[in-house]
Short mmCIF file of C-alpha atoms in Angstrom, two decimals:
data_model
loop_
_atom_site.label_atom_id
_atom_site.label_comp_id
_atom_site.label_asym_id
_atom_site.label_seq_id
_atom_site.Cartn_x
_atom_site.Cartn_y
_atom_site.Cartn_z
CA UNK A 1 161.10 60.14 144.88
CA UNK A 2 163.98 57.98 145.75
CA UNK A 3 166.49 58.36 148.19
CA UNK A 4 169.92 58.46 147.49
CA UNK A 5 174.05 58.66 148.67
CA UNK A 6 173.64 59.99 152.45
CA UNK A 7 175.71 61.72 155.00
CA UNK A 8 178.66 61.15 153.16
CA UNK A 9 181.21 61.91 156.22
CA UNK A 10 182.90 60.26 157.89
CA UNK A 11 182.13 57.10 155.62
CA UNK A 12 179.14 56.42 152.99
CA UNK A 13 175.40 55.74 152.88
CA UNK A 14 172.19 56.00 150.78
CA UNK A 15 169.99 56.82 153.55
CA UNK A 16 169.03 60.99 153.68
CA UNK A 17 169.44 62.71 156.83
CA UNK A 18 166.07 63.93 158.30
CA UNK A 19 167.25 67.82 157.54
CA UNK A 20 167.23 66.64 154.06
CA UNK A 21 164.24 64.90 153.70
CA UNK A 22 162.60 67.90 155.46
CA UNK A 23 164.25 70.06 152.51
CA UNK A 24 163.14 67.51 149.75
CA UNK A 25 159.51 67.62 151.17
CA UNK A 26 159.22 71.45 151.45
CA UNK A 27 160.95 71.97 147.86
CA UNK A 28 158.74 69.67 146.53
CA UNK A 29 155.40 71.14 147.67
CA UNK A 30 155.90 74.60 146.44
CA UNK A 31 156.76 72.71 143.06
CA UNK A 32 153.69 70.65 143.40
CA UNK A 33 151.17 73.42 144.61
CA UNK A 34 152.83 76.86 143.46
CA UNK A 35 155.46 76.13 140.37
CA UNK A 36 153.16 73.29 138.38
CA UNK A 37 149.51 75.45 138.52
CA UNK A 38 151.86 78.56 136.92
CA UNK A 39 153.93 76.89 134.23
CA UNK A 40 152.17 76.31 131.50
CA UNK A 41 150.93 80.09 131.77
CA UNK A 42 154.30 81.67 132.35
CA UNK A 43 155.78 79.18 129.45
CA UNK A 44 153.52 81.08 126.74
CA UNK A 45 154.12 84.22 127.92
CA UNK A 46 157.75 84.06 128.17
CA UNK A 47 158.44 86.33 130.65
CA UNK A 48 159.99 86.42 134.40
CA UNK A 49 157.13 84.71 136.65
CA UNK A 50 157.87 87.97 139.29
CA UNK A 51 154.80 86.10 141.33
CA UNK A 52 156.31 82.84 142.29
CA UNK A 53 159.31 84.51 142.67
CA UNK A 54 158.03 86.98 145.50
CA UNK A 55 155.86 83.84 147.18
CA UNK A 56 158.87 81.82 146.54
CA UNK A 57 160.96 84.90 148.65
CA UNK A 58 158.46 84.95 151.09
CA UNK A 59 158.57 81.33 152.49
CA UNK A 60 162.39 81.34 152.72
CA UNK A 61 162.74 79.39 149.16
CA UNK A 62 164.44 82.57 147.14
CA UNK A 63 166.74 83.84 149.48
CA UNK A 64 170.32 83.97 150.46
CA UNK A 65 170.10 81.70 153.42
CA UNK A 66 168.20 78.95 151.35
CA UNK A 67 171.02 78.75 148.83
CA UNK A 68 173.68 79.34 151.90
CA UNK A 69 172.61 76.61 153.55
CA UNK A 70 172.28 74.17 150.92
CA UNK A 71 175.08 74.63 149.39
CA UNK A 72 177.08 74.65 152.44
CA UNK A 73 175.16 71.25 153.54
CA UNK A 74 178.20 68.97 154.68
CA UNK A 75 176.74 66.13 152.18
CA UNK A 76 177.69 67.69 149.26
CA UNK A 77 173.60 66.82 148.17
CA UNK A 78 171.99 69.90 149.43
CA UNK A 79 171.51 71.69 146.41
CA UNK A 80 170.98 68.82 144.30
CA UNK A 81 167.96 67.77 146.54
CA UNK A 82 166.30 70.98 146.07
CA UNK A 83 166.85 71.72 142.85
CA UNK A 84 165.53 68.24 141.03
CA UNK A 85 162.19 69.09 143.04
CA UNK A 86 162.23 72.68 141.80
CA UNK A 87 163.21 71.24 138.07
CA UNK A 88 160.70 68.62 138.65
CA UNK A 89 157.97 71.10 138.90
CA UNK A 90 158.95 73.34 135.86
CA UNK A 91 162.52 73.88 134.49
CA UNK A 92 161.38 77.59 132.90
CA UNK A 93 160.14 78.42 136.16
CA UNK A 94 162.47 76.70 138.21
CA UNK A 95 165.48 78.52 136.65
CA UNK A 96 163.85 81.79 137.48
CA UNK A 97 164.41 80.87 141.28
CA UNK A 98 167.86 79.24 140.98
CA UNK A 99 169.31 81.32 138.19
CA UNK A 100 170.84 84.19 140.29
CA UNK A 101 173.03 80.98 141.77
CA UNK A 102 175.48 80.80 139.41
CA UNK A 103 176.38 84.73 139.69
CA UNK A 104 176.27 84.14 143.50
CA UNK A 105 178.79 80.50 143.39
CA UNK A 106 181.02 82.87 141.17
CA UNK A 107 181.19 85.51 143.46
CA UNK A 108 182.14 82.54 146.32
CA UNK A 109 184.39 81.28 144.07
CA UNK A 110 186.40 83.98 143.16
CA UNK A 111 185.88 86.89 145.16
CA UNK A 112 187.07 87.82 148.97
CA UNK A 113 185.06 86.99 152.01
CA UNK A 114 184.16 91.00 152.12
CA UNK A 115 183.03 90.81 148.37
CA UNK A 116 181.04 87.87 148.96
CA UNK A 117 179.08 89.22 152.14
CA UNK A 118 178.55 93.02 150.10
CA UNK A 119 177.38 91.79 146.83
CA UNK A 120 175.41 88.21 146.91
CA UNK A 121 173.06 89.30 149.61
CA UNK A 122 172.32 92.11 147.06
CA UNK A 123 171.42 89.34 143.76
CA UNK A 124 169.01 88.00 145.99
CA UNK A 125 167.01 91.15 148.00
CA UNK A 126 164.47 90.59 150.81
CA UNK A 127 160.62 89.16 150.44
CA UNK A 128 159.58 93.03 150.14
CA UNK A 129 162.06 93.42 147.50
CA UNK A 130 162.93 90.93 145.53
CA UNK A 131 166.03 91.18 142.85
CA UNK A 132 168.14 88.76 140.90
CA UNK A 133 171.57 88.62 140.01
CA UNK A 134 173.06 87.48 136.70
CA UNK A 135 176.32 85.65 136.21
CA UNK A 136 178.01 86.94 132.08
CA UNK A 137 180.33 85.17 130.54
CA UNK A 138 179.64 83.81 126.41
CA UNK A 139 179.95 86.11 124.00
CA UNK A 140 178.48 85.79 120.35
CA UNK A 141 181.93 84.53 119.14
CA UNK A 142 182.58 82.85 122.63
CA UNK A 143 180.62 80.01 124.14
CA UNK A 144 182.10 76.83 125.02
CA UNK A 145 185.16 78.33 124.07
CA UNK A 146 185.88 81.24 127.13
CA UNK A 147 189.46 81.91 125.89
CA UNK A 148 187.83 83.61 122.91
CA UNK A 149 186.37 86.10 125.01
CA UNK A 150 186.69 90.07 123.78
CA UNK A 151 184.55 91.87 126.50
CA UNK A 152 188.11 94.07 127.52
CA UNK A 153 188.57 95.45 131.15
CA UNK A 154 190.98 98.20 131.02
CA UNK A 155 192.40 100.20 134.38
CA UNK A 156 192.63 103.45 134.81
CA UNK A 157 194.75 103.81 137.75
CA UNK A 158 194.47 107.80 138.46
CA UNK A 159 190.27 106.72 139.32
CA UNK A 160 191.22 103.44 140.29
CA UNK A 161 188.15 102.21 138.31
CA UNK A 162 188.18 99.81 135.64
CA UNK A 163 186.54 100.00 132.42
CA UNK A 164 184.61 97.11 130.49
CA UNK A 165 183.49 97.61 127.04
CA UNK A 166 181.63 94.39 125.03
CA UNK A 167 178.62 92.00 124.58
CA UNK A 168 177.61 89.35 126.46
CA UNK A 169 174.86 87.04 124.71
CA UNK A 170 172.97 83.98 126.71
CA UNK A 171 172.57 85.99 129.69
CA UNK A 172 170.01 84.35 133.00
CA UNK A 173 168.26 87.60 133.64
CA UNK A 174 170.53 89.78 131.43
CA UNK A 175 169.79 93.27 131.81
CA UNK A 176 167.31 92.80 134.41
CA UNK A 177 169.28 91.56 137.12
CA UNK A 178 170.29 94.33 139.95
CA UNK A 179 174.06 92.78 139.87
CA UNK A 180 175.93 90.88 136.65
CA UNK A 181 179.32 89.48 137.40
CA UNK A 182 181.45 89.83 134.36
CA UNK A 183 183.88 88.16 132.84
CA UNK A 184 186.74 90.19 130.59
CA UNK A 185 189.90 90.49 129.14
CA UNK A 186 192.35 92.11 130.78
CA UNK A 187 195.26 90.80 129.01
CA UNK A 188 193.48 89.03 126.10
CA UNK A 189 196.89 87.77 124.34
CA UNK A 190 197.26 85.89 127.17
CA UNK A 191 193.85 83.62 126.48
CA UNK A 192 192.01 82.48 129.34
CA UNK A 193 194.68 83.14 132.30
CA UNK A 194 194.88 86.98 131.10
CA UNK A 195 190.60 87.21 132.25
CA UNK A 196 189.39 88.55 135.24
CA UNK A 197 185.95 88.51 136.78
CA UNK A 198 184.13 91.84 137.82
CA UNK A 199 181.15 93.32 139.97
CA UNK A 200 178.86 95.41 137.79
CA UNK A 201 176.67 97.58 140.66
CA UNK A 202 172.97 98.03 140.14
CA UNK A 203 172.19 100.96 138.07
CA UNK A 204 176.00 101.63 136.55
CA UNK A 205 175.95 103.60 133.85
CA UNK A 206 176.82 102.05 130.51
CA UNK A 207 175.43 98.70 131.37
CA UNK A 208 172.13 97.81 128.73
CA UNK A 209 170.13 94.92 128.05
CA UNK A 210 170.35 94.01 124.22
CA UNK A 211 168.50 91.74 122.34
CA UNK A 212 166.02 88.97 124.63
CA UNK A 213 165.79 85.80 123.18
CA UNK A 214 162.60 84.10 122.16
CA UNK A 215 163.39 80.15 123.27
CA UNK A 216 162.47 76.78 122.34
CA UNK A 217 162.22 75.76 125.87
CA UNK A 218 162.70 77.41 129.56
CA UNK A 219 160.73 80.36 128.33
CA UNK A 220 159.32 81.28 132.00
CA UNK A 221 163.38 82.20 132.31
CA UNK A 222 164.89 85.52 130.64
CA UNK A 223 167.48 85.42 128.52
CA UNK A 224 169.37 88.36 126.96
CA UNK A 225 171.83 89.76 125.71
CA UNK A 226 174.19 92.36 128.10
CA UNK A 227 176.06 95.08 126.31
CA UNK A 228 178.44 97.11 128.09
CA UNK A 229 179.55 100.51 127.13
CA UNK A 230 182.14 102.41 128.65
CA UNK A 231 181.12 100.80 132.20
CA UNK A 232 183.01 101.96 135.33
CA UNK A 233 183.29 100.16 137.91
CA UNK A 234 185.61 100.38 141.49
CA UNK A 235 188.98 98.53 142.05
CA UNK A 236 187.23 97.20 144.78
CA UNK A 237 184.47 95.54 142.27
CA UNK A 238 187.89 93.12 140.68
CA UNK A 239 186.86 89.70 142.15
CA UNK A 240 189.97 88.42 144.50
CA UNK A 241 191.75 91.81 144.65
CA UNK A 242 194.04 93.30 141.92
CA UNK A 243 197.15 92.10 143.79
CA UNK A 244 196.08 88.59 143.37
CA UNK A 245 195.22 89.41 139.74
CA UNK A 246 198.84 90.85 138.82
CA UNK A 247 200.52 88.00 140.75
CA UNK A 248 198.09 85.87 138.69
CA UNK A 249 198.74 87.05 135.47
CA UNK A 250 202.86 87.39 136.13
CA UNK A 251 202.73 83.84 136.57
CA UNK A 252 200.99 83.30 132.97
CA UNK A 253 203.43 85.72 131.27
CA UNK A 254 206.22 83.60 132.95
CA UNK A 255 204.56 80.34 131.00
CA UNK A 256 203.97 79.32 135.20
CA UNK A 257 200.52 77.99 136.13
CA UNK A 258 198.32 80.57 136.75
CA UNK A 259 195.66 79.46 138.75
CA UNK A 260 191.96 78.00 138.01
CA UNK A 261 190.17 80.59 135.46
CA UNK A 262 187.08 82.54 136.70
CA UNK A 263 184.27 81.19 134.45
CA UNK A 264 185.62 77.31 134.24
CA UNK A 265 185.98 77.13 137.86
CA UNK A 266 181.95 78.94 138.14
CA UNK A 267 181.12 76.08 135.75
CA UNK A 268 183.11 73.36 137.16
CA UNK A 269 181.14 73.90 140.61
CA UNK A 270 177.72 74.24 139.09
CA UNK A 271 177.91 71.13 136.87
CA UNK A 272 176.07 69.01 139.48
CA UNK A 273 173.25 71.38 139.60
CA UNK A 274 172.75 71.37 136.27
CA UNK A 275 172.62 67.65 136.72
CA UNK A 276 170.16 67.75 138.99
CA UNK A 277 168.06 70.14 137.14
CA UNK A 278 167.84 67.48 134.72
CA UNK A 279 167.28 65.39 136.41
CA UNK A 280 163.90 66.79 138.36
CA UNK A 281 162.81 67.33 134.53
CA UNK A 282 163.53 63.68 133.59
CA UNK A 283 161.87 62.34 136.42
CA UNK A 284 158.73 64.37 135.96
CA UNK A 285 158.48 63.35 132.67
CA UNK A 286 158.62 59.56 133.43
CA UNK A 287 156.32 59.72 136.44
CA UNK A 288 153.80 61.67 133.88
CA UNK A 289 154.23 58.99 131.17
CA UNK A 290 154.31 56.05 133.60
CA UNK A 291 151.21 56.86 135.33
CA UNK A 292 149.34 57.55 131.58
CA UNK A 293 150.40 54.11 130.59
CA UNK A 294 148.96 52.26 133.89
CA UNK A 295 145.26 54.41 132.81
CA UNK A 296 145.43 54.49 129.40
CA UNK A 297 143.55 51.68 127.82
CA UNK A 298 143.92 50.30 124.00
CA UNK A 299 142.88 46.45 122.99
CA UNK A 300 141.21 46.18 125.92
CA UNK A 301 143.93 46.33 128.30
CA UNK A 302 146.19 49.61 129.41
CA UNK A 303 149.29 50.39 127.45
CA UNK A 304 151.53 49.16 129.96
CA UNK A 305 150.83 45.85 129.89
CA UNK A 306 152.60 46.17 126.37
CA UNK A 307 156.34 44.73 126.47
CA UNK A 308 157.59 47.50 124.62
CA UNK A 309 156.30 50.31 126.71
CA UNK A 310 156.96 48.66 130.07
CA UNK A 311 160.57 47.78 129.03
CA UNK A 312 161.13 51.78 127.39
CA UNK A 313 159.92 52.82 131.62
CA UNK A 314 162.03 50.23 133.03
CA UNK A 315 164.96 52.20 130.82
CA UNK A 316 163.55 55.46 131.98
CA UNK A 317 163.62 55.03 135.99
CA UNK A 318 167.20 53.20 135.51
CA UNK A 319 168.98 55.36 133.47
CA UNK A 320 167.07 58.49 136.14
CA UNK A 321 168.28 56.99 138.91
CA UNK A 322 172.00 56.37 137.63
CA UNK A 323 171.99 59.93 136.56
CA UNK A 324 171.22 60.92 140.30
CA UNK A 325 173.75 58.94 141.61
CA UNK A 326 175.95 60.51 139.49
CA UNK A 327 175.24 63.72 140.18
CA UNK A 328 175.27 63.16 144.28
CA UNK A 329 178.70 61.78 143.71
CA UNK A 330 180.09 64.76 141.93
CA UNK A 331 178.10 66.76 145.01
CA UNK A 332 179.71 65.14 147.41
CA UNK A 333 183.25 65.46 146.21
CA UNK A 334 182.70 69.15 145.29
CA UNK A 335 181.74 69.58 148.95
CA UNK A 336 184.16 67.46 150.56
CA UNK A 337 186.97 68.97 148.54
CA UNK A 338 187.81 65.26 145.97
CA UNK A 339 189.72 65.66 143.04
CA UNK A 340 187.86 65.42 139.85
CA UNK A 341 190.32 63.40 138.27
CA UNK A 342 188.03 61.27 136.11
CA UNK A 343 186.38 64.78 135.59
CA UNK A 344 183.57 63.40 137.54
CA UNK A 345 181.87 66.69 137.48
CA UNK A 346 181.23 66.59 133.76
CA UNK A 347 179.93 62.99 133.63
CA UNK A 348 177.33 63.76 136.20
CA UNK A 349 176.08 66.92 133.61
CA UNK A 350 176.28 64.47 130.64
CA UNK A 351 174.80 61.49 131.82
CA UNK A 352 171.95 63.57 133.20
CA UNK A 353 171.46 66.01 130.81
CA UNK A 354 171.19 63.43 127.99
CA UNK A 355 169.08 61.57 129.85
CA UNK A 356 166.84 63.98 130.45
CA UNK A 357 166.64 64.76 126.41
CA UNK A 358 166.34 61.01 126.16
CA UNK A 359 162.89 60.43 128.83
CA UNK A 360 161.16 63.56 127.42
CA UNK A 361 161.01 62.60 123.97
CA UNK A 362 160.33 58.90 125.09
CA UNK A 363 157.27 60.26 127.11
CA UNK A 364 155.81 61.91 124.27
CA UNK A 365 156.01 58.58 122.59
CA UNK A 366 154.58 56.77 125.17
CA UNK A 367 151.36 59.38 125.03
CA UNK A 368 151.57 59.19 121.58
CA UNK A 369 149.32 62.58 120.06
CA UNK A 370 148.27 63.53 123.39
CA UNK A 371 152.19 63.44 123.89
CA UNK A 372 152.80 66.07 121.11
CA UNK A 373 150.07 67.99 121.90
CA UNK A 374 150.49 71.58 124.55
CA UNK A 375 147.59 69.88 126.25
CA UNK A 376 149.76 67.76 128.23
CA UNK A 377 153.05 68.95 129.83
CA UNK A 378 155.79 66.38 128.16
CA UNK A 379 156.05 68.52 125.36
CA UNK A 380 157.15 71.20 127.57
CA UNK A 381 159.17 69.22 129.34
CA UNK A 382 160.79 68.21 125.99
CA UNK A 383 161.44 71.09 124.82
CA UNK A 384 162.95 72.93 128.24
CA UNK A 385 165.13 69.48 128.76
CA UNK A 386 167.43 70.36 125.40
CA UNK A 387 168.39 73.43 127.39
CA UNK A 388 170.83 70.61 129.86
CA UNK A 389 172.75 69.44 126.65
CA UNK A 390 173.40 72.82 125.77
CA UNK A 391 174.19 75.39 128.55
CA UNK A 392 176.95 75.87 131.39
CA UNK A 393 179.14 73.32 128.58
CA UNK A 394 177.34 71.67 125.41
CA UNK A 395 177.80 67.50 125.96
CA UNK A 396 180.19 67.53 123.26
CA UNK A 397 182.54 69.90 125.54
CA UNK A 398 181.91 67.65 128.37
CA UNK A 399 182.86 64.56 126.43
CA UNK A 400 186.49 66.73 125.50
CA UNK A 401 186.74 67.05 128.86
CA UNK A 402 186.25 63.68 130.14
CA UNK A 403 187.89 62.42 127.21
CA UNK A 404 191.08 64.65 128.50
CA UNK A 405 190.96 63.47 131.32
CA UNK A 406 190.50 59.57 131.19
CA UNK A 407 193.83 59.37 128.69
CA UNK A 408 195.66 61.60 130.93
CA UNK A 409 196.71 63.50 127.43
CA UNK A 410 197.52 67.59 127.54
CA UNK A 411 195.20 70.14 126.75
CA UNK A 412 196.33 70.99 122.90
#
């Protein structure tokens, strides 16, 4: 494990602070001693591993405060610490612990100060009872593309409750979480800036889990679909406030700038942690295949005395660590409020994530059968890396967006 960019404020190092270090360590042992032992068994049974979840709750690693405090971490490298160590033990598993996150950072992002302290200490329950939240925004006609979104909101003023009808597919714990934060329509002619972002309660009638997904990879994570039906749900439940919403979406009818949309700003903040997750996958991968190739013996010798394998794990640890830098500097500037004018945020998710597809399928090479085999783990790791190219904006999407913003040409 390498150290990388440090305290970040006032000025710039490369040296972690001991708080993070200490955070490092302890994420890394429950990877090492809980997460590892557990995910090849939770991988083939493709289900929620509620066990690692409730010791994970019960040392302090699943719970509000955890995420609180690293993501609050003045660094900016908090959560990226912890989550390559959590990634580095098993992504399937891993996402189990951090995937309530991402409804939590949109709830931060969008919602009041009361919303935030009534609903995200809710996603994340106490050590006797642990729950999960669930963030809801593709649709099966809208992924990348969130102005295609059809899930409608509709108010009905005389209850002051608003109504959601629609499907959401992809879901982190769809259907199972306690609370999903929703993204819908409110004025859909108006594309993106006519959205809103709502609090679905636990137990709300209307609100049913549709189809789960059998994966290729990440299977220890559950993924549905969410399909809402004639779901009610309090004014108060409108992330931000319906005042801000109508001033909001005045400004959009006028042809003014509207404001940053729910989901892109939810992904926008959480494309560093994706990073990371890859990251933590990349890097076990390489430390799995680099240690095989300094025992494994052919011709006398072991295989990575070979040029060709000891210049493909040079590659590995250089393009790793360059994908970690990456993703610390996007971190940072999140944290320490930096424009991402060279859409920093995006490179750090597509650098990393690609790498990550890149070292996995390079390990298996470098075990050659073994590699291919469910026997050893870089398979797994193979498979559950595709997952960073894909979710939370597909690399092509990122490249749009960094291609957008390097030429300084308008959104068509």
């Amino acid at each position: 494990m390498s150290d990388t960019p440090g305290d970040g404020v006032p000025g710039f190092g490369f040296e972690l602070s001991q708080d993070l270090r200490d955070v490092r360590d302890w994420a890394h042992g429950f990877a090492r001693d809980v997460i590892r032992p557990a995910a090849a068994e939770w991988d083939e049974r493709e289900e929620t591993p509620w066990p690692v979840l409730r010791e994970a709750a019960a040392i302090g690693l699943y719970s509000l405060d955890f995420f609180a405090n690293q993501w609050l971490e003045p660094t900016g490298v908090g959560i990226p610490v912890a989550f390559e160590e959590l990634y580095w033990g098993d992504p399937g598993i891993a996402l189990s612990l951090t995937g309530t996150g991402l409804a939590a950072v949109a709830v931060a992002g969008n919602g009041t100060q009361d919303q935030l302290y009534e609903w995200v200490p809710q996603m994340f329950g106490t050590p006797d009872d642990v729950r999960l939240g669930a963030f809801c925004s593709s649709e099966p006609d809208a992924g990348s593309d969130v102005a295609a979104i059809r899930t409608r909101a509709v108010y009905d003023e005389a209850a002051d409750e608003w109504v959601l009808n629609g499907t959401k597919t992809w879901v982190t714990n769809g259907g199972i979480a306690d609370v999903h934060v929703v993204v819908a329509a409110v004025e859909p002619e108006l594309g993106a800036r006519g959205q809103a972002t709502f609090i679905v309660p636990p137990r709300t009638p209307g609100l049913a889990q549709g189809q789960k997904f059998a994966k290729h990879g990440i299977r220890a994570s559950h993924t549905a679909e969410v399909v809402l039906t004639g779901v009610r749900v309090p004014g108060a439940c409108l992330l931000g406030g319906k005042e801000k919403l109508d001033e909001r979406l005045a400004r959009a009818r006028e042809g003014r700038r509207s404001g940053g949309q729910a989901a892109m700003k939810t992904f926008e903040a959480s494309r560093p942690s994706v990073g990371a997750m890859a990251v933590g996958c990349a890097r076990a991968a390489f430390e799995y295949a680099r240690d095989y190739a300094a025992q494994r013996e052919q011709f006398g010798r072991p295989i990575g005395d070979n040029q060709a394998v000891a210049f493909l794990l040079a590659d590995m640890a250089t393009r790793i660590d360059a994908a970690r830098l990456l993703v610390w500097r996007a971190g940072w500037m999140a944290r320490n409020d930096k424009d991402f004018a060279q859409a920093e945020g995006s490179m750090s998710k597509l650098f990393a994530s690609e790498t990550a597809t890149w070292v996995t399928q390079n390990a298996i090479r470098i075990l050659g059968g073994n590699g291919y085999t469910r026997e050893f783990p870089v398979e797994r790791w193979h498979r559950d890396a595709t997952i960073f190219t894909i979710f939370e904006g597909a690399s092509e999407i990122q490249r749009l967006i960094i291609g957008r913003a390097v030429t300084g040409l308008p959104v068509r």
